[in-house]
PDB file of C-alpha atoms in Angstrom:
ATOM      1  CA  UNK A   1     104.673  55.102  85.680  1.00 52.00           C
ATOM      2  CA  UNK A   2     105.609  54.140  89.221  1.00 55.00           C
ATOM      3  CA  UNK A   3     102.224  55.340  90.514  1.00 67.00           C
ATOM      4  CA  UNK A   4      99.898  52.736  92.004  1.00 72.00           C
ATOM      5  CA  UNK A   5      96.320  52.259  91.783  1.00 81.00           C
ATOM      6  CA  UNK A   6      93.526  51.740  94.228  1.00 84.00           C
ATOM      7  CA  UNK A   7      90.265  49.827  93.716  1.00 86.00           C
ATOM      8  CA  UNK A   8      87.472  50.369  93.937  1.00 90.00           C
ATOM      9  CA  UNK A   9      87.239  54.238  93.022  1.00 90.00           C
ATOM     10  CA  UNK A  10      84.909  54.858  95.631  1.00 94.00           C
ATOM     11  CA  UNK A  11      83.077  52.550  97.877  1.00 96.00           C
ATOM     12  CA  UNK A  12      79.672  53.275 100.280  1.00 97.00           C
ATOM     13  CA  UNK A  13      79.038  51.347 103.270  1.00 96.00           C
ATOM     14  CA  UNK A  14      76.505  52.093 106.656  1.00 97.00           C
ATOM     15  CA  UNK A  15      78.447  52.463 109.710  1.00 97.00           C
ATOM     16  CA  UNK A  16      79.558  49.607 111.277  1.00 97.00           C
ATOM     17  CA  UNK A  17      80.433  47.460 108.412  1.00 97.00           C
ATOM     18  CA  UNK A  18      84.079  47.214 107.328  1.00 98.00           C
ATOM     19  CA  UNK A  19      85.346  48.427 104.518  1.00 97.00           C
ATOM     20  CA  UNK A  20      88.266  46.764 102.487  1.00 97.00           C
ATOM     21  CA  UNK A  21      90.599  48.904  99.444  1.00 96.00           C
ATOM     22  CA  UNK A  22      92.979  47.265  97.202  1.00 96.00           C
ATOM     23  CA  UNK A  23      96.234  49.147  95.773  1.00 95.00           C
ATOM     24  CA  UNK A  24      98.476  47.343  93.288  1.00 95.00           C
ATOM     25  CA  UNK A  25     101.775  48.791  92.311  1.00 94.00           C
ATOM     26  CA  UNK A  26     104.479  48.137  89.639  1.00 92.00           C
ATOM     27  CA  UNK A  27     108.253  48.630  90.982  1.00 90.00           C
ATOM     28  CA  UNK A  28     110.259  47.575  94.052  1.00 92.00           C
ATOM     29  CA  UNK A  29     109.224  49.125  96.925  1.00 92.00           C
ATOM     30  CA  UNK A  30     110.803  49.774 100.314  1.00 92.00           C
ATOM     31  CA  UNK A  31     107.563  50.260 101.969  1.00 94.00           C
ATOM     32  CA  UNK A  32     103.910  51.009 100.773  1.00 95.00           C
ATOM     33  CA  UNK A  33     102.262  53.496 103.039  1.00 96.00           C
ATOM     34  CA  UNK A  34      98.380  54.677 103.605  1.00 97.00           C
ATOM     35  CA  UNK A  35      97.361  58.284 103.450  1.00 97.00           C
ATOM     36  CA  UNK A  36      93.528  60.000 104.370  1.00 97.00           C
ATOM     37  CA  UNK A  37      91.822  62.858 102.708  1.00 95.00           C
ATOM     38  CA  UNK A  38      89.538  64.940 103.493  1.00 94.00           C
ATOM     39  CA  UNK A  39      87.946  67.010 100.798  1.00 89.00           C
ATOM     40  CA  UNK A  40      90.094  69.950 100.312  1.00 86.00           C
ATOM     41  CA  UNK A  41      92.728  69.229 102.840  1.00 90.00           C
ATOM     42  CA  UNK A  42      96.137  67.751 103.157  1.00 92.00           C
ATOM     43  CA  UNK A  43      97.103  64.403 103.761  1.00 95.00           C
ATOM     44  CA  UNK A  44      97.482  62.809 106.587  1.00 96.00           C
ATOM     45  CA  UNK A  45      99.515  59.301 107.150  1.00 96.00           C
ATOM     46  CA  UNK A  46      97.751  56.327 108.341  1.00 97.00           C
ATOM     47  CA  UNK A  47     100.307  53.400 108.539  1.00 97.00           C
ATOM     48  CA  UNK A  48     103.354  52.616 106.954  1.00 96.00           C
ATOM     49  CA  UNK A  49     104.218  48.954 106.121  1.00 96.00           C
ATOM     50  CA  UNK A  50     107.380  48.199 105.693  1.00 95.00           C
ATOM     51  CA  UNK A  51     108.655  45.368 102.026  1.00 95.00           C
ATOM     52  CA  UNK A  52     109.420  42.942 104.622  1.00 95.00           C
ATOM     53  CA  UNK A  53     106.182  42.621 106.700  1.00 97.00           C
ATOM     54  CA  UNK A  54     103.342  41.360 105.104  1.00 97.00           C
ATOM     55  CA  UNK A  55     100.517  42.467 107.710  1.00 98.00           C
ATOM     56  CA  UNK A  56     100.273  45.760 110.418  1.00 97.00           C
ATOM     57  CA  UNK A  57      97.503  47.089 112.741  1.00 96.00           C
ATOM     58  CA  UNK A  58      96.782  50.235 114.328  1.00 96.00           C
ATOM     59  CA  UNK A  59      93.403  50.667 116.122  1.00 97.00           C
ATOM     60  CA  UNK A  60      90.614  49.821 113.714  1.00 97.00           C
ATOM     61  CA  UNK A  61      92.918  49.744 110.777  1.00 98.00           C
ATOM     62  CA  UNK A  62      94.416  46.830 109.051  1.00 98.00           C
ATOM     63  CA  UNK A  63      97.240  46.474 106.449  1.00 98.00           C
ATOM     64  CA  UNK A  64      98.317  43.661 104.497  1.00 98.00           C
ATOM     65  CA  UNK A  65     101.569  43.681 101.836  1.00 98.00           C
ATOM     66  CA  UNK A  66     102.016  40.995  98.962  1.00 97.00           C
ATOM     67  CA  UNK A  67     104.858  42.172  97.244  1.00 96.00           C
ATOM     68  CA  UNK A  68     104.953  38.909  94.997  1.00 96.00           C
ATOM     69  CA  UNK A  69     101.801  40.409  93.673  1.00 96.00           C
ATOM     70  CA  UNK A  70     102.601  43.428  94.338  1.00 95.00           C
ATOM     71  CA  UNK A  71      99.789  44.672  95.599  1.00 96.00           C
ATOM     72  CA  UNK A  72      98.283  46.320  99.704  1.00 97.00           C
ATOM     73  CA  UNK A  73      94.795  46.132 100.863  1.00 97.00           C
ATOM     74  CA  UNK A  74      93.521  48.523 103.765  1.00 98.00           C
ATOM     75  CA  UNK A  75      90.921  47.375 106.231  1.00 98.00           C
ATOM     76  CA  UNK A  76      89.123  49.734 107.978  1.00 98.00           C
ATOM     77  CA  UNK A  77      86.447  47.701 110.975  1.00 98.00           C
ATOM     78  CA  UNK A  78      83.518  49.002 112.243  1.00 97.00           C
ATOM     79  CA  UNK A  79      83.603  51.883 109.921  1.00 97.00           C
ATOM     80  CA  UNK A  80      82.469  55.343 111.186  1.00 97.00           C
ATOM     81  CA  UNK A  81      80.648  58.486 109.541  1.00 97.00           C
ATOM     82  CA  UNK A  82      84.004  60.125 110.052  1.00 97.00           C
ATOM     83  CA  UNK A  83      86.098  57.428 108.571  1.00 98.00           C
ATOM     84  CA  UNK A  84      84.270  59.462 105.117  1.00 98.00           C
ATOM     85  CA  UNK A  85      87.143  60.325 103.166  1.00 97.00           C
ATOM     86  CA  UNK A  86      89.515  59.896 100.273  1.00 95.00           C
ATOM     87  CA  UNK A  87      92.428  57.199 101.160  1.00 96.00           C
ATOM     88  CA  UNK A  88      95.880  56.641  99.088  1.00 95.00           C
ATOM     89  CA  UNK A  89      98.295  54.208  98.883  1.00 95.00           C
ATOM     90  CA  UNK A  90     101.756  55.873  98.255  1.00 94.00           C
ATOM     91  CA  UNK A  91     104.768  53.506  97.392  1.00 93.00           C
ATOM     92  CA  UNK A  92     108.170  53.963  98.425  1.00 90.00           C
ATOM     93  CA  UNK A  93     110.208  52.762  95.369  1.00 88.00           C
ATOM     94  CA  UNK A  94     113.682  51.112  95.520  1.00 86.00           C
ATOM     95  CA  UNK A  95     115.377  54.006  93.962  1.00 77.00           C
ATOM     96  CA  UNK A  96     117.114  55.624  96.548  1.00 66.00           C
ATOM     97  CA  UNK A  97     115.658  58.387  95.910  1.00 69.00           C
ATOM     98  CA  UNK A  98     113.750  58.412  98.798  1.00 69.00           C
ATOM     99  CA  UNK A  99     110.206  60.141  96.912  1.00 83.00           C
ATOM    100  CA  UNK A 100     106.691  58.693  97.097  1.00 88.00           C
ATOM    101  CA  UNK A 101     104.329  57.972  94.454  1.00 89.00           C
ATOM    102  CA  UNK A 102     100.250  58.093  94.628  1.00 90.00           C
ATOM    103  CA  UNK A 103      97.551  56.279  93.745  1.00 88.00           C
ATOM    104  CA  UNK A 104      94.433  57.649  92.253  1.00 88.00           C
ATOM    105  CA  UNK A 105      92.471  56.969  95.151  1.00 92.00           C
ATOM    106  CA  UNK A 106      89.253  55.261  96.450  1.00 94.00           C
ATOM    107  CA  UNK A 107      86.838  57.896  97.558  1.00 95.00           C
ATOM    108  CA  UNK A 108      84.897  56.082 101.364  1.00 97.00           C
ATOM    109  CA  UNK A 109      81.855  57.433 102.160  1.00 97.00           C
ATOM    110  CA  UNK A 110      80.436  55.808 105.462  1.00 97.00           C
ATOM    111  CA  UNK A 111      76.575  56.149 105.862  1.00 97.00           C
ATOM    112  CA  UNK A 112      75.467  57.322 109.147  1.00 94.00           C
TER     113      UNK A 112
ATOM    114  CA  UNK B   1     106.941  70.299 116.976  1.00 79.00           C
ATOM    115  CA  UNK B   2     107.541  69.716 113.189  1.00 78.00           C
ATOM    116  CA  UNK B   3     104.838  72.076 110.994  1.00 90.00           C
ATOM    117  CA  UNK B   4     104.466  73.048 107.852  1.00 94.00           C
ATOM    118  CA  UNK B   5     103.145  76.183 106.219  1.00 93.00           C
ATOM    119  CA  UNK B   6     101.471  76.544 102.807  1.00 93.00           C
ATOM    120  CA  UNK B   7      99.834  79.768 101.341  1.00 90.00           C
ATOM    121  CA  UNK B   8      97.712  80.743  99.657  1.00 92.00           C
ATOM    122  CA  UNK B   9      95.172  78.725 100.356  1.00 93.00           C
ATOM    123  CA  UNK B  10      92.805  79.489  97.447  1.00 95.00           C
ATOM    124  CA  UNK B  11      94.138  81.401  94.240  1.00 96.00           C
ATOM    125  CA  UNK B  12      92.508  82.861  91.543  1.00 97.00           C
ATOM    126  CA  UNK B  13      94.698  83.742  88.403  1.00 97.00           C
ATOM    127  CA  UNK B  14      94.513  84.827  84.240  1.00 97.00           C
ATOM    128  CA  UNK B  15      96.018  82.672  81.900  1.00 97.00           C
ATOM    129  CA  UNK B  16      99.400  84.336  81.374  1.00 97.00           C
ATOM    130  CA  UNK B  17     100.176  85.945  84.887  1.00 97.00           C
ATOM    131  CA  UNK B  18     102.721  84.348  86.896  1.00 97.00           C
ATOM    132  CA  UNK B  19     102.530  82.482  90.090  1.00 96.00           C
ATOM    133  CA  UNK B  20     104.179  81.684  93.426  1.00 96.00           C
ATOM    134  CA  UNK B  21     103.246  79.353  95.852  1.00 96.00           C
ATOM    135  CA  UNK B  22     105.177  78.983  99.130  1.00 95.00           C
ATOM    136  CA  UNK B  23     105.647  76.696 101.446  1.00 96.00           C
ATOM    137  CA  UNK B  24     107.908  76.235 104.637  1.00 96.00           C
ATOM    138  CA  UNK B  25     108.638  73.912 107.637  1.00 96.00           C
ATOM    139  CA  UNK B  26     109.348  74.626 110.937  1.00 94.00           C
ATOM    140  CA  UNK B  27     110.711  72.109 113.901  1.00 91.00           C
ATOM    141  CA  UNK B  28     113.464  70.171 111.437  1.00 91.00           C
ATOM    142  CA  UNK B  29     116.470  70.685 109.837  1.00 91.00           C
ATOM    143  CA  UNK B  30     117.764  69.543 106.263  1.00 93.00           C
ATOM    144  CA  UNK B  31     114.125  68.233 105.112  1.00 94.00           C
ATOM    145  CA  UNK B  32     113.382  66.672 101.788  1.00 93.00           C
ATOM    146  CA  UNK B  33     110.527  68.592 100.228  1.00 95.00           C
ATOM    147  CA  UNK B  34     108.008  68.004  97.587  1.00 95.00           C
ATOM    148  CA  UNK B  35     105.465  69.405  95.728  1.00 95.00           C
ATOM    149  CA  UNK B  36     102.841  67.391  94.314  1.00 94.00           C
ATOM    150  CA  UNK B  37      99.835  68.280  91.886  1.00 94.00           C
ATOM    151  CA  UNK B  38      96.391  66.916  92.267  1.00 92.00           C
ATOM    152  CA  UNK B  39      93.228  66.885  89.964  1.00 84.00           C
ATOM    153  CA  UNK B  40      89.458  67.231  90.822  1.00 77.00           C
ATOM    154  CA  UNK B  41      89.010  63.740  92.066  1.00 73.00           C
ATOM    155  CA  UNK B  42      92.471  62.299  91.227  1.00 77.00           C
ATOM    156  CA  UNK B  43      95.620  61.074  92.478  1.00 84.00           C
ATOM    157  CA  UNK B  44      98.447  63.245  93.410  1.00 90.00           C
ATOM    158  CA  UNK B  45     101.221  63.892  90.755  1.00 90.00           C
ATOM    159  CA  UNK B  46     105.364  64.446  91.778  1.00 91.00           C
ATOM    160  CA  UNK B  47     106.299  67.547  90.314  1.00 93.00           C
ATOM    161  CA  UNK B  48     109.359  68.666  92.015  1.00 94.00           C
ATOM    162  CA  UNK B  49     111.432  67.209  95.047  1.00 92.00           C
ATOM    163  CA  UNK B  50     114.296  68.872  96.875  1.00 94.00           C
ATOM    164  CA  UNK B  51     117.195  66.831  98.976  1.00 92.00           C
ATOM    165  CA  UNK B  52     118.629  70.298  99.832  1.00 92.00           C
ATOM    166  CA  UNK B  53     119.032  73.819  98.745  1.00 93.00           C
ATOM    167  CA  UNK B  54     119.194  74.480  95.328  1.00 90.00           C
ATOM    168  CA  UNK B  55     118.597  70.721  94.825  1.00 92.00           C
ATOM    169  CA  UNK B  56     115.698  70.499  92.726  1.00 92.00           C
ATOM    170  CA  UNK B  57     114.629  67.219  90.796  1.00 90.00           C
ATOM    171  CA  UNK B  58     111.541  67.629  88.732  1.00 88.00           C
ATOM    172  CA  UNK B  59     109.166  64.422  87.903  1.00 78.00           C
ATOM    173  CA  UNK B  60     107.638  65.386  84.963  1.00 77.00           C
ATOM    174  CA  UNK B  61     108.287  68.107  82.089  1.00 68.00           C
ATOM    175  CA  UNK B  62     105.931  71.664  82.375  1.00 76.00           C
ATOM    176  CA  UNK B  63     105.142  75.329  82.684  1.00 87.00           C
ATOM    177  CA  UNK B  64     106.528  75.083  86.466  1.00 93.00           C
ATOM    178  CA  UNK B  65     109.990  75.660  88.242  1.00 95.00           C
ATOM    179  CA  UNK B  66     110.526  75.250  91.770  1.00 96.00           C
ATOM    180  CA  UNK B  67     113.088  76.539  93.997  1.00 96.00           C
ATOM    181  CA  UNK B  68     114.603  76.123  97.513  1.00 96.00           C
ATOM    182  CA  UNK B  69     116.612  79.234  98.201  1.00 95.00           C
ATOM    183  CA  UNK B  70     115.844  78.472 102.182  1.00 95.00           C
ATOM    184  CA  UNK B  71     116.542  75.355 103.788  1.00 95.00           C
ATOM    185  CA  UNK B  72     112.370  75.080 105.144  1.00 95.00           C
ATOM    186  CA  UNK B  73     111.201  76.929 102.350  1.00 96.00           C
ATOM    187  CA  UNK B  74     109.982  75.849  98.709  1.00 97.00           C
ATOM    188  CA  UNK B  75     109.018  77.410  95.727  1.00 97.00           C
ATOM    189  CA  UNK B  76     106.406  76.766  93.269  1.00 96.00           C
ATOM    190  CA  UNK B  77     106.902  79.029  90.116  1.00 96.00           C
ATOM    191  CA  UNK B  78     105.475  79.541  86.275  1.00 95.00           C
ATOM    192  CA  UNK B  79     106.334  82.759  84.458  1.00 95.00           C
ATOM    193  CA  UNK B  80     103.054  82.233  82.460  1.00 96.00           C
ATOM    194  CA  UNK B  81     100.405  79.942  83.491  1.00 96.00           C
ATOM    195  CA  UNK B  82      97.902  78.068  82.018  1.00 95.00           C
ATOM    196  CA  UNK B  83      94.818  76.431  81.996  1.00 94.00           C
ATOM    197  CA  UNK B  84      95.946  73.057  82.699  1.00 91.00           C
ATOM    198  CA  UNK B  85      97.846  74.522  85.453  1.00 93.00           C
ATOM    199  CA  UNK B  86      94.588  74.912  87.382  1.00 93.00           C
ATOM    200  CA  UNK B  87      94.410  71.877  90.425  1.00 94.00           C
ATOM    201  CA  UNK B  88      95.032  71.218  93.950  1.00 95.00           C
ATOM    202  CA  UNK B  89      98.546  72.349  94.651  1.00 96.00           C
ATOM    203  CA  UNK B  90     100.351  69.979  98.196  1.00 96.00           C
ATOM    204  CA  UNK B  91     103.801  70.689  99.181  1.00 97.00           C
ATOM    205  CA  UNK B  92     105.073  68.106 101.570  1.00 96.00           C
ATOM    206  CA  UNK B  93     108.202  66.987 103.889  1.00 95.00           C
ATOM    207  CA  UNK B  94     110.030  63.885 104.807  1.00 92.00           C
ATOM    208  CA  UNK B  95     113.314  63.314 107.028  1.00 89.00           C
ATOM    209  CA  UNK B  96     116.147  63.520 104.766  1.00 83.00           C
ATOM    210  CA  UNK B  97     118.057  60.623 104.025  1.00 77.00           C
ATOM    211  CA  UNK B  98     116.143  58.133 106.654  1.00 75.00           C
ATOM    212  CA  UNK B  99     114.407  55.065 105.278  1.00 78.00           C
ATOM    213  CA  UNK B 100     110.501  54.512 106.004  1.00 81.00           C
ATOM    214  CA  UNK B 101     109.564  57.448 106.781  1.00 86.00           C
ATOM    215  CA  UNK B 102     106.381  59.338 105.980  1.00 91.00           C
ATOM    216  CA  UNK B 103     105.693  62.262 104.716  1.00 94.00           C
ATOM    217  CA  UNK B 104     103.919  65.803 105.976  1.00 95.00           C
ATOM    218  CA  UNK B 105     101.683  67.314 103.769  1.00 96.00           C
ATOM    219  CA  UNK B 106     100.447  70.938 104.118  1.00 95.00           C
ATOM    220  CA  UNK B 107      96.827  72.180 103.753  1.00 94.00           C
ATOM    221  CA  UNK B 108      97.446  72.877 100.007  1.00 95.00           C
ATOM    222  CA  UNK B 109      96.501  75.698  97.151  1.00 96.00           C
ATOM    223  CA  UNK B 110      93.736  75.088  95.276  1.00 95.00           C
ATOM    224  CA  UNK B 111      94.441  77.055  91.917  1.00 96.00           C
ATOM    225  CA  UNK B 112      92.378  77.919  89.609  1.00 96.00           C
ATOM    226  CA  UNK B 113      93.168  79.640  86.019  1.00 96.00           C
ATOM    227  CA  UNK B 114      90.694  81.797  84.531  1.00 97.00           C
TER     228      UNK B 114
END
């Protein structure tokens, strides 16, 4: 399976702490890339990291790539009540075919 | 802007009965498309992906075609469903043949088989 796999499956945390998810992965990637959802909605795209960085920020969000391990971790600082979601990884495998595949997941839920 | 359209939203259907979901994108030309599958509390499954019209590629073997017969617009089929076809239905687009790019996902179908 080229899906990846996010730990933990759901994490709870008080607003204003930081929360930390882990995604490992099995193939070749061209670039790992972090997705939000809300319960019962679409997804929507974070950040995209590309195989050849191994750390990117955008506001209060933090990536980090280790493709020797293969694995991604997602920071998210001073967490928020509306940060409460469920967040992907999606890999970008070295296929050509240009598809993603999905993690399973780790369900946030920041306590007001 | 780029959008994308998916309906229904909610869907209610008997084992056996057939189904169509659409989905299309405005603002682009030439997209890739997808349509992915997701379970109460799970990940999201590839079932189908498009490069073009008529261009399907399907992930993984089951009771579902797809079809682009429209350059923005994709298809989710089954002649007959079933229960297992009941789940969180996301149709998606990416920039065709452009490396690191994300992807646009629509609202989704929730379907449920009865």
């Amino acid at each position: 399976s080229q899906q990846g796999e996010e730990d933990p499956q759901a994490l709870s945390i008080q607003e204003g702490e930081n929360a930390t998810m882990n995604c490992s992965y099995k193939t070749s990637i061209n670039n790992l890339q972090w997705y939000r959802q809300n319960s019962g909605r679409g997804l929507v795209h974070l950040i995209l990291i590309r195989s050849n960085e191994r750390e990117k920020h955008s506001g209060r969000l933090r990536v980090t790539l280790d493709t020797s391990k293969k694995s991604s971790s997602l920071l998210i600082t001073a967490s928020r009540a509306a940060d409460t979601a469920s967040y992907f990884c999606a890999t970008d495998p070295q296929t050509g075919a240009n598809n993603l595949f999905f993690g399973t997941g780790t369900r946030l839920t920041v306590i007001p | 802007s780029q959008t994308i359209h998916q309906w229904p939203a909610t869907l209610v259907q008997p084992v056996g009965s057939p189904l169509s979901l659409e989905c299309t994108v405005e603002g682009t030309s030439n997209p890739n498309l997808y349509w992915y599958r997701q379970a109460a509390g799970r990940g999201l499954q590839l079932l189908f992906y498009s490069v073009g019209i008529g261009q399907i590629s399907s992930e993984v073997p089951q009771n579902l075609s797809a079809s682009r017969p429209q350059d923005r617009q994709f298809i989710l089929s089954s002649k007959k469903l079933l229960l297992s076809d009941s789940g969180f239905y996301l149709c998606a687009w990416s920039v065709h043949k452009q490396m690191n790019t994300e992807a646009f996902f629509g609202q989704g179908t929730r379907l449920t088989v009865v």
